[in-house]
Tab-separated table of C-alpha atoms in Angstrom:
chain	number	residue	atom	x	y	z
A	1	UNK	CA	-61.663	-96.499	-26.415
A	2	UNK	CA	-64.453	-94.211	-27.117
A	3	UNK	CA	-63.990	-91.238	-29.216
A	4	UNK	CA	-66.482	-88.551	-30.414
A	5	UNK	CA	-66.104	-85.929	-32.833
A	6	UNK	CA	-68.451	-83.363	-31.806
A	7	UNK	CA	-69.861	-80.704	-34.192
A	8	UNK	CA	-71.065	-77.334	-33.329
A	9	UNK	CA	-70.788	-73.687	-34.664
A	10	UNK	CA	-66.954	-73.972	-34.460
A	11	UNK	CA	-66.547	-77.140	-36.330
A	12	UNK	CA	-65.420	-80.533	-35.302
A	13	UNK	CA	-63.735	-81.538	-32.059
A	14	UNK	CA	-61.949	-84.844	-31.371
A	15	UNK	CA	-62.941	-86.062	-27.933
A	16	UNK	CA	-62.170	-89.304	-26.126
A	17	UNK	CA	-64.450	-90.588	-23.457
A	18	UNK	CA	-63.243	-92.187	-20.248
A	19	UNK	CA	-62.182	-95.847	-20.256
A	20	UNK	CA	-60.883	-97.707	-17.213
A	21	UNK	CA	-58.288	-95.313	-15.462
A	22	UNK	CA	-57.009	-93.958	-18.840
A	23	UNK	CA	-57.597	-90.286	-18.317
A	24	UNK	CA	-53.825	-89.505	-19.010
A	25	UNK	CA	-54.083	-91.108	-22.387
A	26	UNK	CA	-57.381	-89.464	-23.185
A	27	UNK	CA	-55.902	-86.093	-22.129
A	28	UNK	CA	-52.906	-86.507	-24.430
A	29	UNK	CA	-54.939	-87.538	-27.439
A	30	UNK	CA	-57.660	-84.861	-26.894
A	31	UNK	CA	-54.883	-82.249	-26.531
A	32	UNK	CA	-53.307	-83.247	-29.876
A	33	UNK	CA	-56.818	-83.723	-31.348
A	34	UNK	CA	-56.016	-87.176	-32.572
A	35	UNK	CA	-55.494	-90.867	-31.458
A	36	UNK	CA	-51.729	-90.321	-31.391
A	37	UNK	CA	-51.053	-92.231	-28.330
A	38	UNK	CA	-52.034	-95.554	-27.024
A	39	UNK	CA	-52.024	-97.692	-23.656
A	40	UNK	CA	-49.100	-99.683	-25.019
A	41	UNK	CA	-46.845	-96.827	-25.453
A	42	UNK	CA	-47.657	-95.228	-22.127
A	43	UNK	CA	-47.087	-98.566	-20.517
A	44	UNK	CA	-43.597	-98.726	-22.314
A	45	UNK	CA	-42.754	-95.375	-21.179
A	46	UNK	CA	-43.589	-96.375	-17.448
A	47	UNK	CA	-41.027	-99.364	-17.755
A	48	UNK	CA	-38.461	-97.078	-19.448
A	49	UNK	CA	-38.798	-94.603	-16.441
A	50	UNK	CA	-38.380	-97.322	-13.808
A	51	UNK	CA	-37.017	-100.466	-15.557
A	52	UNK	CA	-35.749	-102.197	-12.329
A	53	UNK	CA	-38.886	-101.958	-10.420
A	54	UNK	CA	-40.916	-104.950	-9.519
A	55	UNK	CA	-43.983	-102.861	-8.966
A	56	UNK	CA	-43.828	-99.762	-11.465
A	57	UNK	CA	-44.691	-96.555	-9.335
A	58	UNK	CA	-45.868	-94.710	-12.507
A	59	UNK	CA	-49.077	-96.685	-13.231
A	60	UNK	CA	-51.836	-98.672	-11.801
A	61	UNK	CA	-50.758	-102.018	-10.286
A	62	UNK	CA	-53.774	-103.674	-12.054
A	63	UNK	CA	-52.868	-102.369	-15.426
A	64	UNK	CA	-55.758	-100.029	-15.746
A	65	UNK	CA	-53.887	-96.821	-16.313
A	66	UNK	CA	-53.788	-94.164	-13.452
A	67	UNK	CA	-50.432	-92.742	-15.060
A	68	UNK	CA	-48.642	-90.085	-13.109
A	69	UNK	CA	-47.212	-86.882	-14.416
A	70	UNK	CA	-43.713	-88.289	-15.331
A	71	UNK	CA	-45.398	-90.454	-18.004
A	72	UNK	CA	-47.286	-87.593	-19.457
A	73	UNK	CA	-44.141	-85.547	-19.501
A	74	UNK	CA	-42.229	-88.213	-21.188
A	75	UNK	CA	-45.071	-88.681	-23.743
A	76	UNK	CA	-45.027	-85.134	-24.648
A	77	UNK	CA	-41.357	-84.861	-25.105
A	78	UNK	CA	-41.769	-87.693	-27.654
A	79	UNK	CA	-43.784	-85.179	-29.430
A	80	UNK	CA	-41.437	-82.331	-28.943
A	81	UNK	CA	-43.445	-80.780	-26.143
A	82	UNK	CA	-42.847	-79.923	-22.618
A	83	UNK	CA	-45.279	-79.825	-19.679
A	84	UNK	CA	-44.579	-76.633	-17.507
A	85	UNK	CA	-45.846	-76.773	-13.836
A	86	UNK	CA	-47.543	-73.540	-13.244
A	87	UNK	CA	-46.839	-71.923	-9.747
A	88	UNK	CA	-50.405	-71.344	-8.440
A	89	UNK	CA	-49.095	-68.304	-6.419
A	90	UNK	CA	-49.142	-66.560	-9.729
A	91	UNK	CA	-52.071	-65.022	-11.528
A	92	UNK	CA	-53.000	-66.765	-14.807
A	93	UNK	CA	-52.893	-63.333	-16.408
A	94	UNK	CA	-49.191	-63.713	-16.601
A	95	UNK	CA	-49.560	-66.260	-19.220
A	96	UNK	CA	-48.980	-65.557	-22.854
A	97	UNK	CA	-51.818	-67.624	-24.217
A	98	UNK	CA	-50.676	-67.440	-27.907
A	99	UNK	CA	-47.400	-69.403	-27.059
A	100	UNK	CA	-49.152	-72.301	-25.192
A	101	UNK	CA	-50.524	-75.141	-26.987
A	102	UNK	CA	-52.769	-76.238	-24.261
A	103	UNK	CA	-53.344	-77.037	-20.802
A	104	UNK	CA	-53.484	-80.226	-18.612
A	105	UNK	CA	-55.228	-80.061	-15.196
A	106	UNK	CA	-54.696	-82.460	-12.410
A	107	UNK	CA	-57.844	-82.778	-10.092
A	108	UNK	CA	-59.063	-85.098	-7.341
A	109	UNK	CA	-61.857	-87.388	-8.394
A	110	UNK	CA	-64.109	-90.158	-6.893
A	111	UNK	CA	-63.393	-93.822	-7.751
A	112	UNK	CA	-66.420	-96.167	-8.476
A	113	UNK	CA	-66.668	-99.858	-8.936
A	114	UNK	CA	-69.744	-100.162	-11.056
A	115	UNK	CA	-72.351	-97.968	-9.075
A	116	UNK	CA	-70.394	-98.309	-5.789
A	117	UNK	CA	-68.283	-95.414	-4.542
A	118	UNK	CA	-65.144	-96.756	-3.082
A	119	UNK	CA	-63.135	-94.835	-0.280
A	120	UNK	CA	-59.932	-94.504	-2.563
A	121	UNK	CA	-58.146	-91.406	-3.477
A	122	UNK	CA	-57.634	-90.895	-7.200
A	123	UNK	CA	-56.501	-88.185	-9.336
A	124	UNK	CA	-57.831	-87.219	-12.899
A	125	UNK	CA	-56.131	-85.506	-15.886
A	126	UNK	CA	-58.028	-83.099	-18.094
A	127	UNK	CA	-57.061	-81.340	-21.278
A	128	UNK	CA	-57.946	-77.953	-22.075
A	129	UNK	CA	-57.338	-76.471	-25.539
A	130	UNK	CA	-58.337	-73.698	-27.858
A	131	UNK	CA	-59.981	-74.903	-30.985
A	132	UNK	CA	-61.437	-72.786	-33.726
A	133	UNK	CA	-60.894	-69.603	-31.566
A	134	UNK	CA	-62.381	-70.813	-28.272
A	135	UNK	CA	-61.104	-72.703	-25.399
A	136	UNK	CA	-62.727	-76.019	-24.605
A	137	UNK	CA	-62.667	-78.401	-21.525
A	138	UNK	CA	-61.969	-81.756	-23.162
A	139	UNK	CA	-62.482	-83.773	-19.897
A	140	UNK	CA	-62.928	-87.411	-20.848
A	141	UNK	CA	-65.628	-87.868	-18.127
A	142	UNK	CA	-67.831	-85.270	-20.115
A	143	UNK	CA	-70.205	-86.426	-22.760
A	144	UNK	CA	-69.157	-83.719	-25.095
A	145	UNK	CA	-66.544	-80.972	-24.943
A	146	UNK	CA	-67.445	-77.930	-22.617
A	147	UNK	CA	-66.985	-74.600	-24.080
A	148	UNK	CA	-65.003	-72.320	-21.716
A	149	UNK	CA	-64.813	-69.270	-24.039
A	150	UNK	CA	-62.287	-66.776	-25.148
A	151	UNK	CA	-58.972	-65.670	-23.589
A	152	UNK	CA	-60.606	-63.758	-20.694
A	153	UNK	CA	-63.157	-66.524	-19.891
A	154	UNK	CA	-60.243	-68.849	-19.852
A	155	UNK	CA	-58.164	-67.090	-17.421
A	156	UNK	CA	-61.105	-66.640	-15.178
A	157	UNK	CA	-61.603	-70.473	-15.383
A	158	UNK	CA	-58.019	-71.093	-14.694
A	159	UNK	CA	-57.899	-68.872	-11.620
A	160	UNK	CA	-61.006	-70.650	-10.175
A	161	UNK	CA	-59.379	-73.985	-10.693
A	162	UNK	CA	-55.858	-73.266	-9.154
A	163	UNK	CA	-57.491	-71.574	-6.236
A	164	UNK	CA	-58.068	-75.079	-4.992
A	165	UNK	CA	-54.965	-76.646	-3.149
A	166	UNK	CA	-55.975	-80.038	-4.540
A	167	UNK	CA	-55.566	-79.105	-8.272
A	168	UNK	CA	-52.370	-78.622	-10.407
A	169	UNK	CA	-51.990	-76.937	-13.595
A	170	UNK	CA	-49.426	-77.732	-16.420
A	171	UNK	CA	-48.741	-75.873	-19.651
A	172	UNK	CA	-48.050	-77.582	-22.753
A	173	UNK	CA	-45.593	-75.850	-24.961
A	174	UNK	CA	-42.875	-76.427	-27.547
A	175	UNK	CA	-39.237	-76.990	-26.426
A	176	UNK	CA	-38.220	-73.670	-27.647
A	177	UNK	CA	-40.942	-71.869	-25.786
A	178	UNK	CA	-39.962	-73.805	-22.601
A	179	UNK	CA	-36.360	-73.074	-22.958
A	180	UNK	CA	-36.854	-69.230	-23.210
A	181	UNK	CA	-39.988	-69.061	-21.008
A	182	UNK	CA	-41.799	-67.509	-23.827
A	183	UNK	CA	-45.129	-68.740	-22.321
A	184	UNK	CA	-44.592	-66.054	-19.567
A	185	UNK	CA	-45.535	-62.444	-20.462
A	186	UNK	CA	-43.206	-59.523	-19.497
A	187	UNK	CA	-42.170	-58.369	-16.939
A	188	UNK	CA	-43.009	-61.489	-15.047
A	189	UNK	CA	-40.150	-63.845	-13.998
A	190	UNK	CA	-40.319	-67.433	-12.807
A	191	UNK	CA	-38.227	-69.124	-9.958
A	192	UNK	CA	-37.694	-72.678	-9.622
A	193	UNK	CA	-39.702	-74.274	-6.745
A	194	UNK	CA	-37.648	-77.189	-5.419
A	195	UNK	CA	-40.616	-78.188	-3.267
A	196	UNK	CA	-42.670	-79.463	-6.197
A	197	UNK	CA	-42.976	-83.233	-5.969
A	198	UNK	CA	-43.998	-84.520	-9.335
A	199	UNK	CA	-43.817	-88.070	-8.223
A	200	UNK	CA	-46.778	-87.372	-5.923
A	201	UNK	CA	-48.961	-86.021	-8.843
A	202	UNK	CA	-51.036	-88.757	-10.436
């Protein structure tokens, strides 16, 4: 696993680079700004989620990673956090950014074997986090963290991302903030969308 500690005017940023299909692992560690999770722990979570399955539906059959959202949610819960799916029909301006510890984006990505582009559909996990007063894109496919900017720039960035029907956004918050919906600014209210299929998001 490759981890860079990039330095700029804002200080040092922990940033893991992409290995195999371990983007979910990198996103979690980049979010917490430390190497807190490893492949063995995420694999164990997969087995605990589906202990009786011959082929585990939460990760790659080849053991390369490709973990789904259920694994990420369970991993966050082990650290006292929750992943909250953001309804893309809402404007990101409804978010109380001070109560949100970070964001995880799920985006489509191309799959390559060496230099050969394969006709396979894959999903990619990306962590976004506020560090030293500014938000950064900590995508493990980037050579270095990408500066997004302050709160207003982040809201514009998020709106641009969720305008795509192929992308999903999750908020990472504490259990307390999740329980009282403290991540949502007044007077917004959220309604449960029973049509959200988390098992289809990888």
